[in-house]
mmCIF file of C-alpha atoms and ligand atoms in Angstrom:
data_model
loop_
_atom_site.group_PDB
_atom_site.id
_atom_site.type_symbol
_atom_site.label_atom_id
_atom_site.label_comp_id
_atom_site.label_asym_id
_atom_site.label_seq_id
_atom_site.Cartn_x
_atom_site.Cartn_y
_atom_site.Cartn_z
ATOM 1 C CA UNK E 55 -84.277 -59.930 20.219
ATOM 2 C CA UNK E 56 -84.005 -57.250 22.815
ATOM 3 C CA UNK E 57 -86.867 -54.743 23.544
ATOM 4 C CA UNK E 58 -86.186 -50.812 23.244
ATOM 5 C CA UNK E 59 -86.772 -49.958 26.938
ATOM 6 C CA UNK E 60 -83.676 -47.803 26.993
ATOM 7 C CA UNK E 61 -85.238 -45.356 24.734
ATOM 8 C CA UNK E 62 -84.825 -43.900 21.455
ATOM 9 C CA UNK E 63 -81.523 -42.533 19.516
ATOM 10 C CA UNK E 64 -81.508 -40.793 16.386
ATOM 11 C CA UNK E 65 -78.908 -42.495 14.112
ATOM 12 C CA UNK E 66 -78.274 -40.045 11.161
ATOM 13 C CA UNK E 67 -76.587 -41.897 8.387
ATOM 14 C CA UNK E 68 -77.814 -45.329 9.923
ATOM 15 C CA UNK E 69 -78.423 -46.745 6.461
ATOM 16 C CA UNK E 70 -74.527 -46.688 5.722
ATOM 17 C CA UNK E 71 -71.795 -49.020 6.545
ATOM 18 C CA UNK E 72 -70.696 -48.043 10.205
ATOM 19 C CA UNK E 73 -74.310 -46.668 11.112
ATOM 20 C CA UNK E 74 -76.248 -49.776 10.288
ATOM 21 C CA UNK E 75 -73.790 -52.006 12.398
ATOM 22 C CA UNK E 76 -74.158 -49.581 15.384
ATOM 23 C CA UNK E 77 -78.023 -49.611 15.037
ATOM 24 C CA UNK E 78 -77.875 -53.293 15.398
ATOM 25 C CA UNK E 79 -75.737 -52.958 18.384
ATOM 26 C CA UNK E 80 -77.991 -50.118 19.857
ATOM 27 C CA UNK E 81 -81.039 -52.465 19.357
ATOM 28 C CA UNK E 82 -79.168 -55.662 20.882
ATOM 29 C CA UNK E 83 -78.386 -53.422 23.806
ATOM 30 C CA UNK E 84 -82.159 -52.355 24.258
ATOM 31 C CA UNK E 85 -82.258 -48.994 22.510
ATOM 32 C CA UNK E 86 -84.639 -48.058 19.669
ATOM 33 C CA UNK E 87 -82.438 -46.785 16.724
ATOM 34 C CA UNK E 88 -84.369 -44.438 14.693
ATOM 35 C CA UNK E 89 -82.403 -44.037 11.285
ATOM 36 C CA UNK E 90 -82.255 -40.725 9.752
ATOM 37 C CA UNK E 91 -80.722 -40.986 6.263
ATOM 38 C CA UNK E 92 -81.037 -39.375 2.670
ATOM 39 C CA UNK E 93 -79.575 -42.542 0.854
ATOM 40 C CA UNK E 94 -77.254 -40.439 -1.050
ATOM 41 C CA UNK E 95 -75.211 -43.521 -0.415
ATOM 42 C CA UNK E 96 -76.057 -46.394 1.917
ATOM 43 C CA UNK E 97 -78.934 -48.604 1.724
ATOM 44 C CA UNK E 98 -82.477 -49.070 2.683
ATOM 45 C CA UNK E 99 -81.842 -52.753 3.198
ATOM 46 C CA UNK E 100 -79.508 -51.880 5.959
ATOM 47 C CA UNK E 101 -82.212 -50.516 7.926
ATOM 48 C CA UNK E 102 -83.659 -53.444 10.066
ATOM 49 C CA UNK E 103 -83.696 -52.576 13.696
ATOM 50 C CA UNK E 104 -85.799 -49.584 14.099
ATOM 51 C CA UNK E 105 -87.990 -47.047 12.286
ATOM 52 C CA UNK E 106 -86.634 -45.065 9.259
ATOM 53 C CA UNK E 107 -87.198 -41.372 8.737
ATOM 54 C CA UNK E 108 -85.947 -40.414 5.148
ATOM 55 C CA UNK E 109 -84.240 -36.920 5.218
ATOM 56 C CA UNK E 110 -81.366 -34.848 4.927
ATOM 57 C CA UNK E 111 -79.349 -33.383 7.805
ATOM 58 C CA UNK E 112 -79.341 -29.985 5.917
ATOM 59 C CA UNK E 113 -82.997 -29.823 6.927
ATOM 60 C CA UNK E 114 -83.506 -28.581 10.303
ATOM 61 C CA UNK E 115 -87.240 -28.932 10.458
ATOM 62 C CA UNK E 116 -86.901 -32.615 9.455
ATOM 63 C CA UNK E 117 -84.497 -33.306 11.989
ATOM 64 C CA UNK E 118 -86.479 -31.662 14.896
ATOM 65 C CA UNK E 119 -89.678 -33.377 13.930
ATOM 66 C CA UNK E 120 -87.834 -36.808 13.909
ATOM 67 C CA UNK E 121 -86.413 -36.161 17.138
ATOM 68 C CA UNK E 122 -89.842 -34.711 18.623
ATOM 69 C CA UNK E 123 -91.807 -37.651 17.159
ATOM 70 C CA UNK E 124 -89.537 -40.730 18.423
ATOM 71 C CA UNK E 125 -88.697 -38.774 21.676
ATOM 72 C CA UNK E 126 -84.934 -39.277 20.835
ATOM 73 C CA UNK E 127 -82.881 -38.817 24.084
ATOM 74 C CA UNK E 128 -79.624 -38.829 22.067
ATOM 75 C CA UNK E 129 -78.114 -38.638 18.464
ATOM 76 C CA UNK E 130 -75.333 -40.525 16.917
ATOM 77 C CA UNK E 131 -74.146 -38.670 13.939
ATOM 78 C CA UNK E 132 -72.563 -40.591 11.060
ATOM 79 C CA UNK E 133 -74.196 -38.726 8.096
ATOM 80 C CA UNK E 134 -71.798 -37.271 5.667
ATOM 81 C CA UNK E 135 -69.772 -37.496 2.695
ATOM 82 C CA UNK E 136 -66.553 -39.657 3.024
ATOM 83 C CA UNK E 137 -64.471 -40.004 -0.276
ATOM 84 C CA UNK E 138 -61.168 -38.268 0.353
ATOM 85 C CA UNK E 139 -60.529 -38.078 -3.338
ATOM 86 C CA UNK E 140 -63.740 -36.504 -4.061
ATOM 87 C CA UNK E 141 -63.275 -33.989 -1.403
ATOM 88 C CA UNK E 142 -60.200 -32.667 -3.142
ATOM 89 C CA UNK E 143 -62.635 -31.865 -6.356
ATOM 90 C CA UNK E 144 -65.660 -30.838 -4.479
ATOM 91 C CA UNK E 145 -64.568 -29.069 -1.150
ATOM 92 C CA UNK E 146 -67.688 -26.885 -1.168
ATOM 93 C CA UNK E 147 -70.204 -29.999 -1.144
ATOM 94 C CA UNK E 148 -68.189 -31.653 1.819
ATOM 95 C CA UNK E 149 -68.326 -28.530 3.851
ATOM 96 C CA UNK E 150 -72.006 -28.139 3.003
ATOM 97 C CA UNK E 151 -72.906 -31.717 4.093
ATOM 98 C CA UNK E 152 -70.370 -32.292 6.923
ATOM 99 C CA UNK E 153 -69.911 -28.944 8.423
ATOM 100 C CA UNK E 154 -73.219 -27.236 7.422
ATOM 101 C CA UNK E 155 -75.096 -30.512 8.197
ATOM 102 C CA UNK E 156 -73.611 -30.901 11.602
ATOM 103 C CA UNK E 157 -74.308 -27.230 12.486
ATOM 104 C CA UNK E 158 -77.827 -27.799 11.383
ATOM 105 C CA UNK E 159 -78.278 -30.935 13.601
ATOM 106 C CA UNK E 160 -76.828 -29.078 16.622
ATOM 107 C CA UNK E 161 -79.541 -26.191 16.108
ATOM 108 C CA UNK E 162 -82.181 -28.866 15.980
ATOM 109 C CA UNK E 163 -80.954 -30.941 19.106
ATOM 110 C CA UNK E 164 -80.586 -27.502 20.974
ATOM 111 C CA UNK E 165 -84.254 -26.636 20.104
ATOM 112 C CA UNK E 166 -85.559 -30.302 20.788
ATOM 113 C CA UNK E 167 -83.874 -30.477 24.024
ATOM 114 C CA UNK E 168 -81.587 -33.300 23.021
ATOM 115 C CA UNK E 169 -78.431 -33.287 25.194
ATOM 116 C CA UNK E 170 -76.248 -36.081 24.013
ATOM 117 C CA UNK E 171 -74.181 -36.438 20.698
ATOM 118 C CA UNK E 172 -71.584 -38.992 19.463
ATOM 119 C CA UNK E 173 -69.964 -37.925 16.259
ATOM 120 C CA UNK E 174 -68.103 -39.943 13.699
ATOM 121 C CA UNK E 175 -64.761 -38.249 13.517
ATOM 122 C CA UNK E 176 -61.805 -39.881 11.651
ATOM 123 C CA UNK E 177 -58.065 -40.261 11.960
ATOM 124 C CA UNK E 178 -57.891 -37.904 8.720
ATOM 125 C CA UNK E 179 -57.708 -34.976 11.368
ATOM 126 C CA UNK E 180 -54.167 -35.801 12.375
ATOM 127 C CA UNK E 181 -51.327 -34.700 9.924
ATOM 128 C CA UNK E 182 -48.171 -36.280 9.236
ATOM 129 C CA UNK E 183 -45.832 -33.910 11.060
ATOM 130 C CA UNK E 184 -44.721 -33.740 14.704
ATOM 131 C CA UNK E 185 -44.349 -37.474 15.394
ATOM 132 C CA UNK E 186 -41.973 -40.412 14.688
ATOM 133 C CA UNK E 187 -42.561 -42.181 11.634
ATOM 134 C CA UNK E 188 -43.930 -45.285 13.283
ATOM 135 C CA UNK E 189 -45.298 -43.568 16.730
ATOM 136 C CA UNK E 190 -48.714 -44.297 17.703
ATOM 137 C CA UNK E 191 -50.995 -41.381 17.379
ATOM 138 C CA UNK E 192 -52.572 -40.088 20.696
ATOM 139 C CA UNK E 193 -55.389 -37.528 20.778
ATOM 140 C CA UNK E 194 -53.170 -34.554 21.587
ATOM 141 C CA UNK E 195 -51.014 -35.125 18.316
ATOM 142 C CA UNK E 196 -50.808 -32.278 15.941
ATOM 143 C CA UNK E 197 -54.090 -31.651 13.821
ATOM 144 C CA UNK E 198 -53.240 -30.913 10.242
ATOM 145 C CA UNK E 199 -55.534 -32.627 8.029
ATOM 146 C CA UNK E 200 -54.148 -33.426 4.464
ATOM 147 C CA UNK E 201 -57.464 -33.245 2.541
ATOM 148 C CA UNK E 202 -60.805 -31.179 2.575
ATOM 149 C CA UNK E 203 -62.410 -34.331 3.914
ATOM 150 C CA UNK E 204 -60.232 -34.280 6.989
ATOM 151 C CA UNK E 205 -60.639 -30.323 7.382
ATOM 152 C CA UNK E 206 -64.668 -31.072 7.733
ATOM 153 C CA UNK E 207 -64.116 -33.621 10.333
ATOM 154 C CA UNK E 208 -62.004 -31.514 12.272
ATOM 155 C CA UNK E 209 -64.267 -28.537 11.734
ATOM 156 C CA UNK E 210 -67.342 -30.857 12.769
ATOM 157 C CA UNK E 211 -65.544 -31.512 16.237
ATOM 158 C CA UNK E 212 -64.797 -27.684 16.902
ATOM 159 C CA UNK E 213 -68.318 -26.842 16.289
ATOM 160 C CA UNK E 214 -69.591 -29.785 18.468
ATOM 161 C CA UNK E 215 -66.987 -28.607 21.113
ATOM 162 C CA UNK E 216 -68.415 -24.919 21.013
ATOM 163 C CA UNK E 217 -72.098 -26.243 21.325
ATOM 164 C CA UNK E 218 -71.042 -28.352 24.477
ATOM 165 C CA UNK E 219 -69.823 -24.978 26.011
ATOM 166 C CA UNK E 220 -72.586 -23.004 24.867
ATOM 167 C CA UNK E 221 -75.676 -25.034 25.714
ATOM 168 C CA UNK E 222 -74.706 -27.914 27.917
ATOM 169 C CA UNK E 223 -74.551 -30.559 25.196
ATOM 170 C CA UNK E 224 -72.412 -33.511 26.104
ATOM 171 C CA UNK E 225 -70.305 -34.587 22.903
ATOM 172 C CA UNK E 226 -68.123 -37.432 22.079
ATOM 173 C CA UNK E 227 -66.040 -37.254 18.759
ATOM 174 C CA UNK E 228 -64.838 -40.868 17.767
ATOM 175 C CA UNK E 229 -61.878 -40.623 15.522
ATOM 176 C CA UNK E 230 -62.021 -44.004 13.617
ATOM 177 C CA UNK E 231 -59.077 -45.368 12.062
ATOM 178 C CA UNK E 232 -59.667 -47.855 9.158
ATOM 179 C CA UNK E 233 -63.103 -49.431 9.740
ATOM 180 C CA UNK E 234 -63.291 -53.139 8.109
ATOM 181 C CA UNK E 235 -65.030 -56.318 8.473
ATOM 182 C CA UNK E 236 -68.798 -57.122 8.463
ATOM 183 C CA UNK E 237 -71.337 -58.424 10.872
ATOM 184 C CA UNK E 238 -71.237 -62.285 10.835
ATOM 185 C CA UNK E 239 -75.098 -62.368 10.481
ATOM 186 C CA UNK E 240 -74.429 -61.678 6.700
ATOM 187 C CA UNK E 241 -77.386 -59.220 6.848
ATOM 188 C CA UNK E 242 -75.217 -55.916 6.763
ATOM 189 C CA UNK E 243 -71.758 -55.099 5.454
ATOM 190 C CA UNK E 244 -69.631 -52.695 3.583
ATOM 191 C CA UNK E 245 -71.089 -51.440 0.222
ATOM 192 C CA UNK E 246 -69.331 -48.306 -0.712
ATOM 193 C CA UNK E 247 -69.837 -46.833 -4.150
ATOM 194 C CA UNK E 248 -67.292 -46.441 -5.206
ATOM 195 C CA UNK E 249 -65.263 -48.856 -3.064
ATOM 196 C CA UNK E 250 -61.740 -47.251 -1.949
ATOM 197 C CA UNK E 251 -60.968 -49.263 0.855
ATOM 198 C CA UNK E 252 -58.173 -51.699 0.881
ATOM 199 C CA UNK E 253 -59.689 -55.060 2.456
ATOM 200 C CA UNK E 254 -62.904 -55.190 0.094
ATOM 201 C CA UNK E 255 -60.542 -54.237 -2.910
ATOM 202 C CA UNK E 256 -58.257 -56.993 -2.161
ATOM 203 C CA UNK E 257 -61.005 -59.410 -1.610
ATOM 204 C CA UNK E 258 -62.789 -58.362 -4.796
ATOM 205 C CA UNK E 259 -59.431 -58.863 -6.613
ATOM 206 C CA UNK E 260 -59.074 -62.377 -5.211
ATOM 207 C CA UNK E 261 -62.637 -63.375 -6.082
ATOM 208 C CA UNK E 262 -62.008 -62.258 -9.846
ATOM 209 C CA UNK E 263 -64.499 -59.770 -9.308
ATOM 210 C CA UNK E 264 -62.684 -56.589 -9.422
ATOM 211 C CA UNK E 265 -59.521 -54.951 -10.932
ATOM 212 C CA UNK E 266 -56.266 -56.423 -9.841
ATOM 213 C CA UNK E 267 -55.143 -54.587 -6.729
ATOM 214 C CA UNK E 268 -52.584 -51.859 -6.833
ATOM 215 C CA UNK E 269 -50.146 -51.299 -4.052
ATOM 216 C CA UNK E 270 -49.365 -47.576 -3.879
ATOM 217 C CA UNK E 271 -45.585 -47.607 -2.966
ATOM 218 C CA UNK E 272 -43.219 -50.071 -1.281
ATOM 219 C CA UNK E 273 -40.441 -47.584 -0.300
ATOM 220 C CA UNK E 274 -41.811 -45.967 2.640
ATOM 221 C CA UNK E 275 -39.991 -46.077 5.906
ATOM 222 C CA UNK E 276 -41.776 -49.019 7.477
ATOM 223 C CA UNK E 277 -40.792 -52.735 7.933
ATOM 224 C CA UNK E 278 -41.692 -54.061 4.577
ATOM 225 C CA UNK E 279 -41.836 -50.687 2.790
ATOM 226 C CA UNK E 280 -45.815 -50.550 2.324
ATOM 227 C CA UNK E 281 -48.264 -48.281 4.516
ATOM 228 C CA UNK E 282 -49.129 -49.209 8.034
ATOM 229 C CA UNK E 283 -52.637 -48.786 8.922
ATOM 230 C CA UNK E 284 -54.878 -49.509 11.902
ATOM 231 C CA UNK E 285 -57.747 -51.808 11.245
ATOM 232 C CA UNK E 286 -60.773 -51.923 13.598
ATOM 233 C CA UNK E 287 -63.716 -54.336 13.025
ATOM 234 C CA UNK E 288 -66.979 -52.520 12.409
ATOM 235 C CA UNK E 289 -68.559 -54.348 15.243
ATOM 236 C CA UNK E 290 -65.944 -53.103 17.639
ATOM 237 C CA UNK E 291 -66.586 -49.630 16.345
ATOM 238 C CA UNK E 292 -70.456 -50.283 16.793
ATOM 239 C CA UNK E 293 -69.631 -51.410 20.594
ATOM 240 C CA UNK E 294 -67.518 -47.893 20.849
ATOM 241 C CA UNK E 295 -70.740 -45.960 19.893
ATOM 242 C CA UNK E 296 -72.730 -47.629 22.622
ATOM 243 C CA UNK E 297 -70.089 -47.151 25.285
ATOM 244 C CA UNK E 298 -69.639 -43.352 24.102
ATOM 245 C CA UNK E 299 -73.542 -43.060 24.571
ATOM 246 C CA UNK E 300 -73.419 -44.392 28.247
ATOM 247 C CA UNK E 301 -69.953 -43.154 29.353
ATOM 248 C CA UNK E 302 -70.517 -40.987 32.453
ATOM 249 C CA UNK E 303 -69.426 -37.504 31.340
ATOM 250 C CA UNK E 304 -70.636 -34.377 32.851
ATOM 251 C CA UNK E 305 -72.983 -31.816 31.010
ATOM 252 C CA UNK E 306 -71.247 -29.505 28.597
ATOM 253 C CA UNK E 307 -68.327 -31.950 28.329
ATOM 254 C CA UNK E 308 -66.617 -32.474 24.913
ATOM 255 C CA UNK E 309 -64.196 -35.477 24.434
ATOM 256 C CA UNK E 310 -62.240 -36.661 21.220
ATOM 257 C CA UNK E 311 -61.283 -40.363 21.537
ATOM 258 C CA UNK E 312 -59.321 -42.522 18.914
ATOM 259 C CA UNK E 313 -61.068 -45.856 18.066
ATOM 260 C CA UNK E 314 -58.659 -48.400 16.538
ATOM 261 C CA UNK E 315 -57.253 -51.824 16.783
ATOM 262 C CA UNK E 316 -54.175 -50.302 18.185
ATOM 263 C CA UNK E 317 -51.678 -52.063 15.971
ATOM 264 C CA UNK E 318 -50.432 -51.348 12.561
ATOM 265 C CA UNK E 319 -50.661 -53.845 9.572
ATOM 266 C CA UNK E 320 -48.898 -53.286 6.363
ATOM 267 C CA UNK E 321 -50.529 -53.406 2.928
ATOM 268 C CA UNK E 322 -48.583 -56.516 2.120
ATOM 269 C CA UNK E 323 -49.596 -58.010 5.325
ATOM 270 C CA UNK E 324 -53.275 -57.449 4.410
ATOM 271 C CA UNK E 325 -52.654 -58.954 0.795
ATOM 272 C CA UNK E 326 -51.240 -62.112 2.461
ATOM 273 C CA UNK E 327 -54.247 -62.436 4.863
ATOM 274 C CA UNK E 328 -56.788 -62.167 2.038
ATOM 275 C CA UNK E 329 -54.597 -64.555 -0.082
ATOM 276 C CA UNK E 330 -54.680 -67.161 2.636
ATOM 277 C CA UNK E 331 -58.648 -66.680 3.191
ATOM 278 C CA UNK E 332 -59.739 -66.242 -0.316
ATOM 279 C CA UNK E 333 -57.019 -67.342 -2.822
ATOM 280 C CA UNK E 334 -54.253 -65.261 -4.483
ATOM 281 C CA UNK E 335 -54.581 -61.599 -4.820
ATOM 282 C CA UNK E 336 -53.799 -60.392 -8.415
ATOM 283 C CA UNK E 337 -51.830 -57.151 -7.697
ATOM 284 C CA UNK E 338 -49.123 -54.706 -9.199
ATOM 285 C CA UNK E 339 -46.960 -52.062 -7.605
ATOM 286 C CA UNK E 340 -47.769 -48.390 -8.317
ATOM 287 C CA UNK E 341 -46.250 -45.053 -7.190
ATOM 288 C CA UNK E 342 -47.013 -43.493 -3.940
ATOM 289 C CA UNK E 343 -50.291 -41.431 -3.641
ATOM 290 C CA UNK E 344 -49.989 -37.903 -2.644
ATOM 291 C CA UNK E 345 -50.591 -37.272 1.049
ATOM 292 C CA UNK E 346 -50.366 -41.010 2.115
ATOM 293 C CA UNK E 347 -48.562 -40.932 5.485
ATOM 294 C CA UNK E 348 -46.469 -44.031 6.105
ATOM 295 C CA UNK E 349 -48.109 -45.088 9.219
ATOM 296 C CA UNK E 350 -51.549 -44.334 10.769
ATOM 297 C CA UNK E 351 -51.739 -46.179 13.986
ATOM 298 C CA UNK E 352 -53.824 -45.343 17.171
ATOM 299 C CA UNK E 353 -52.933 -44.980 20.631
ATOM 300 C CA UNK E 354 -56.203 -46.263 22.072
ATOM 301 C CA UNK E 355 -55.470 -45.998 25.851
ATOM 302 C CA UNK E 356 -58.010 -43.097 26.097
ATOM 303 C CA UNK E 357 -60.708 -45.169 24.884
ATOM 304 C CA UNK E 358 -60.013 -47.759 27.587
ATOM 305 C CA UNK E 359 -59.955 -45.162 30.116
ATOM 306 C CA UNK E 360 -62.652 -42.922 29.316
ATOM 307 C CA UNK E 361 -65.125 -45.471 27.647
ATOM 308 C CA UNK E 362 -63.893 -48.683 29.189
ATOM 309 C CA UNK E 363 -63.852 -49.760 25.604
ATOM 310 C CA UNK E 364 -61.171 -52.149 23.808
ATOM 311 C CA UNK E 365 -61.432 -53.818 20.530
ATOM 312 C CA UNK E 366 -62.639 -57.468 20.936
ATOM 313 C CA UNK E 367 -62.550 -59.007 17.320
ATOM 314 C CA UNK E 368 -60.144 -56.574 15.359
ATOM 315 C CA UNK E 369 -57.400 -59.034 14.713
ATOM 316 C CA UNK E 370 -56.677 -59.141 10.857
ATOM 317 C CA UNK E 371 -57.756 -62.825 10.557
ATOM 318 C CA UNK E 372 -61.386 -62.011 11.954
ATOM 319 C CA UNK E 373 -61.641 -59.021 9.968
ATOM 320 C CA UNK E 374 -60.808 -60.736 6.763
ATOM 321 C CA UNK E 375 -62.995 -63.858 7.721
ATOM 322 C CA UNK E 376 -66.053 -61.572 8.221
ATOM 323 C CA UNK E 377 -65.344 -59.128 5.385
ATOM 324 C CA UNK E 378 -64.948 -62.413 2.862
ATOM 325 C CA UNK E 379 -68.292 -63.760 3.974
ATOM 326 C CA UNK E 380 -70.253 -60.619 3.277
ATOM 327 C CA UNK E 381 -68.220 -59.984 -0.020
ATOM 328 C CA UNK E 382 -68.829 -63.587 -1.122
ATOM 329 C CA UNK E 383 -72.507 -62.923 -0.654
ATOM 330 C CA UNK E 384 -73.513 -59.209 -0.126
ATOM 331 C CA UNK E 385 -77.072 -58.885 0.797
ATOM 332 C CA UNK E 386 -77.331 -55.379 -0.903
ATOM 333 C CA UNK E 387 -74.994 -53.067 -2.869
ATOM 334 C CA UNK E 388 -72.011 -54.127 -4.755
ATOM 335 C CA UNK E 389 -74.007 -53.314 -8.226
ATOM 336 C CA UNK E 390 -73.762 -55.895 -10.837
ATOM 337 C CA UNK E 391 -71.650 -58.214 -8.496
ATOM 338 C CA UNK E 392 -72.732 -61.420 -7.159
ATOM 339 C CA UNK E 393 -69.795 -63.560 -6.763
ATOM 340 C CA UNK E 394 -69.654 -67.250 -6.336
ATOM 341 C CA UNK E 395 -68.614 -68.612 -3.000
ATOM 342 C CA UNK E 396 -64.915 -67.976 -2.107
ATOM 343 C CA UNK E 397 -62.914 -71.404 -1.560
HETATM 344 N N1 LIG X 119 -65.475 -46.088 6.788
HETATM 345 C C1 LIG X 119 -64.452 -45.606 7.447
HETATM 346 O O1 LIG X 119 -63.421 -46.202 7.404
HETATM 347 C C2 LIG X 119 -64.250 -44.473 8.211
HETATM 348 C C3 LIG X 119 -63.346 -43.788 8.814
HETATM 349 C C4 LIG X 119 -63.173 -42.604 9.542
HETATM 350 C C5 LIG X 119 -64.415 -42.000 9.816
HETATM 351 N N2 LIG X 119 -65.637 -42.418 8.937
HETATM 352 C C6 LIG X 119 -66.950 -41.506 9.047
HETATM 353 O O2 LIG X 119 -67.786 -42.547 9.621
HETATM 354 C C7 LIG X 119 -69.212 -42.020 9.141
HETATM 355 C C8 LIG X 119 -69.874 -43.216 8.394
HETATM 356 O O3 LIG X 119 -68.973 -43.761 7.267
HETATM 357 P P1 LIG X 119 -69.398 -44.985 6.495
HETATM 358 O O4 LIG X 119 -68.234 -45.558 5.956
HETATM 359 O O5 LIG X 119 -70.581 -45.716 7.270
HETATM 360 O O6 LIG X 119 -70.101 -44.271 5.128
HETATM 361 P P2 LIG X 119 -71.550 -44.647 4.305
HETATM 362 O O7 LIG X 119 -71.395 -43.752 3.210
HETATM 363 O O8 LIG X 119 -71.598 -46.124 4.252
HETATM 364 O O9 LIG X 119 -72.565 -43.995 5.278
HETATM 365 C C9 LIG X 119 -72.853 -42.494 5.392
HETATM 366 C C10 LIG X 119 -74.562 -42.546 5.373
HETATM 367 O O10 LIG X 119 -74.829 -40.963 5.457
HETATM 368 C C11 LIG X 119 -75.781 -40.861 4.582
HETATM 369 N N3 LIG X 119 -75.761 -39.364 4.414
HETATM 370 C C12 LIG X 119 -75.007 -38.647 3.591
HETATM 371 N N4 LIG X 119 -75.268 -37.431 3.508
HETATM 372 C C13 LIG X 119 -76.495 -37.383 4.342
HETATM 373 C C14 LIG X 119 -77.276 -36.139 4.373
HETATM 374 N N5 LIG X 119 -76.536 -34.967 3.942
HETATM 375 N N6 LIG X 119 -78.285 -36.422 5.134
HETATM 376 C C15 LIG X 119 -78.725 -37.539 5.540
HETATM 377 N N7 LIG X 119 -77.951 -38.652 5.254
HETATM 378 C C16 LIG X 119 -76.790 -38.608 4.600
HETATM 379 C C17 LIG X 119 -75.601 -41.758 3.471
HETATM 380 O O11 LIG X 119 -76.789 -41.853 2.680
HETATM 381 C C18 LIG X 119 -75.056 -42.929 3.998
HETATM 382 O O12 LIG X 119 -76.333 -43.983 4.460
HETATM 383 C C19 LIG X 119 -68.864 -40.846 8.126
HETATM 384 O O13 LIG X 119 -69.048 -39.533 8.812
HETATM 385 C C20 LIG X 119 -67.269 -40.917 7.760
HETATM 386 O O14 LIG X 119 -66.766 -39.798 7.464
HETATM 387 C C21 LIG X 119 -65.601 -43.556 8.370
#
C-alpha cells in the first residue's frame, strides 16, 4: 500500500464506476483520494482508498468545506448523471446536476484556491456529421451532441474553459469513449442501475442472469453491419486521470483529450468475445436505435503527445475477462443478482 505523500485530491463521484477505479489508482500513486459523493448512484462499498465526504455537488458550502478540511490541491470531477435515454425525458435534471453542479464546483474551487481540475467528458460531445463513416474522431471534430446528456458534457467543458481563462485554473477534459472491464482485485467494478452498457448486458445474458441481448441493427455501413465502438479498460481510464493530473500544463490552460483504446470493435465481435469467455450469449436482432452512429472510434494521438498516456490493457479479451470475473461475483450492486461462477 502506498502512502499519501503527494497530497489530497477531491474525487467527486468517487463512489461510482470510473471514480472508484481512479481513487484506487490515485492511492497507488501516492495521493489521498477524498471521495465526495451523494450516492444518487454509486456505492459506499466502492470507497476504500481514502476518506468519504457525503454531499452533493450542487452544494457550494459542502464542497468548499471538503476542500479546505482535506487541503485538496486538485479536483477530479466524475459526479453527474449518465443515462442518455433518461436525459431525453429529464433534460432539466441533467443540466442542473451536470452543468449547474459543475458551475458550483468551479465557484467553490475558486474560493478555496484550488487550481487544477480533471473533468469526465464524453465521446457524446461529437456529432455524426462532418467525417467519413469509419473515420477516427480527433478532438477537433465537429461537436454536435445527439442527446441532452451530450449537450451537458459539452457545456461542462465550455464553462471549465471559461474558468481557466477567468481565474487561472488549469483544466483537462477527458473525453471517454466506452469504459468497460473491472479491477482484477474483485473489490470494485461496474454496477450501474439500470445497466445499459453492452459488455455487462452480454455477460448477464450469457450467465443466464439477465434478459437476452438485443443487437440494435445489423445494416450499418460497417464491416459486419453492426455498430463499431471503442472500448477502453476502466484501469486504463484511471491511469489517464493520474496522467492528466500530473501533465505539465501552464496556468490558465484548458485541454480536451480523447481517451479510448483507439480501435473499433463491432457489437458482433463483442458478443463473440463474451461467448468465448462465458458461454453462448442468447440474443436477438432489433431495429436501429435513434441517434446511434455507425462508428465511434477515438483518434488517441493527442493523449499520447500531451499526457504520455497509452492504453495498456484495453484489448477486448482482457476487458471481457476482467468484466466477467466481476460480474460473476460482484462485491456490491447488481441488486438481487448473485450469479454462480462462470464456466
Ligand atoms: N461509463 C462510461 O462509459 C462513461 C463514458 C463517458 C463519460 N462518462 C462520464 O464519467 C463520469 C462517471 O461515470 P460512471 O460510469 O462512473 O458513472 P456512475 O453513475 O457509476 O458514477 C457517478 C457518481 O456520481 C455520483 N453523483 C451523481 N450526481 C451527483 C451529485 N449531484 N453530487 C454528488 N455526487 C453525484 C453518483 O452517486 C455516482 O457515485 C460521468 O460524469 C459520466 O458522464 C462515463
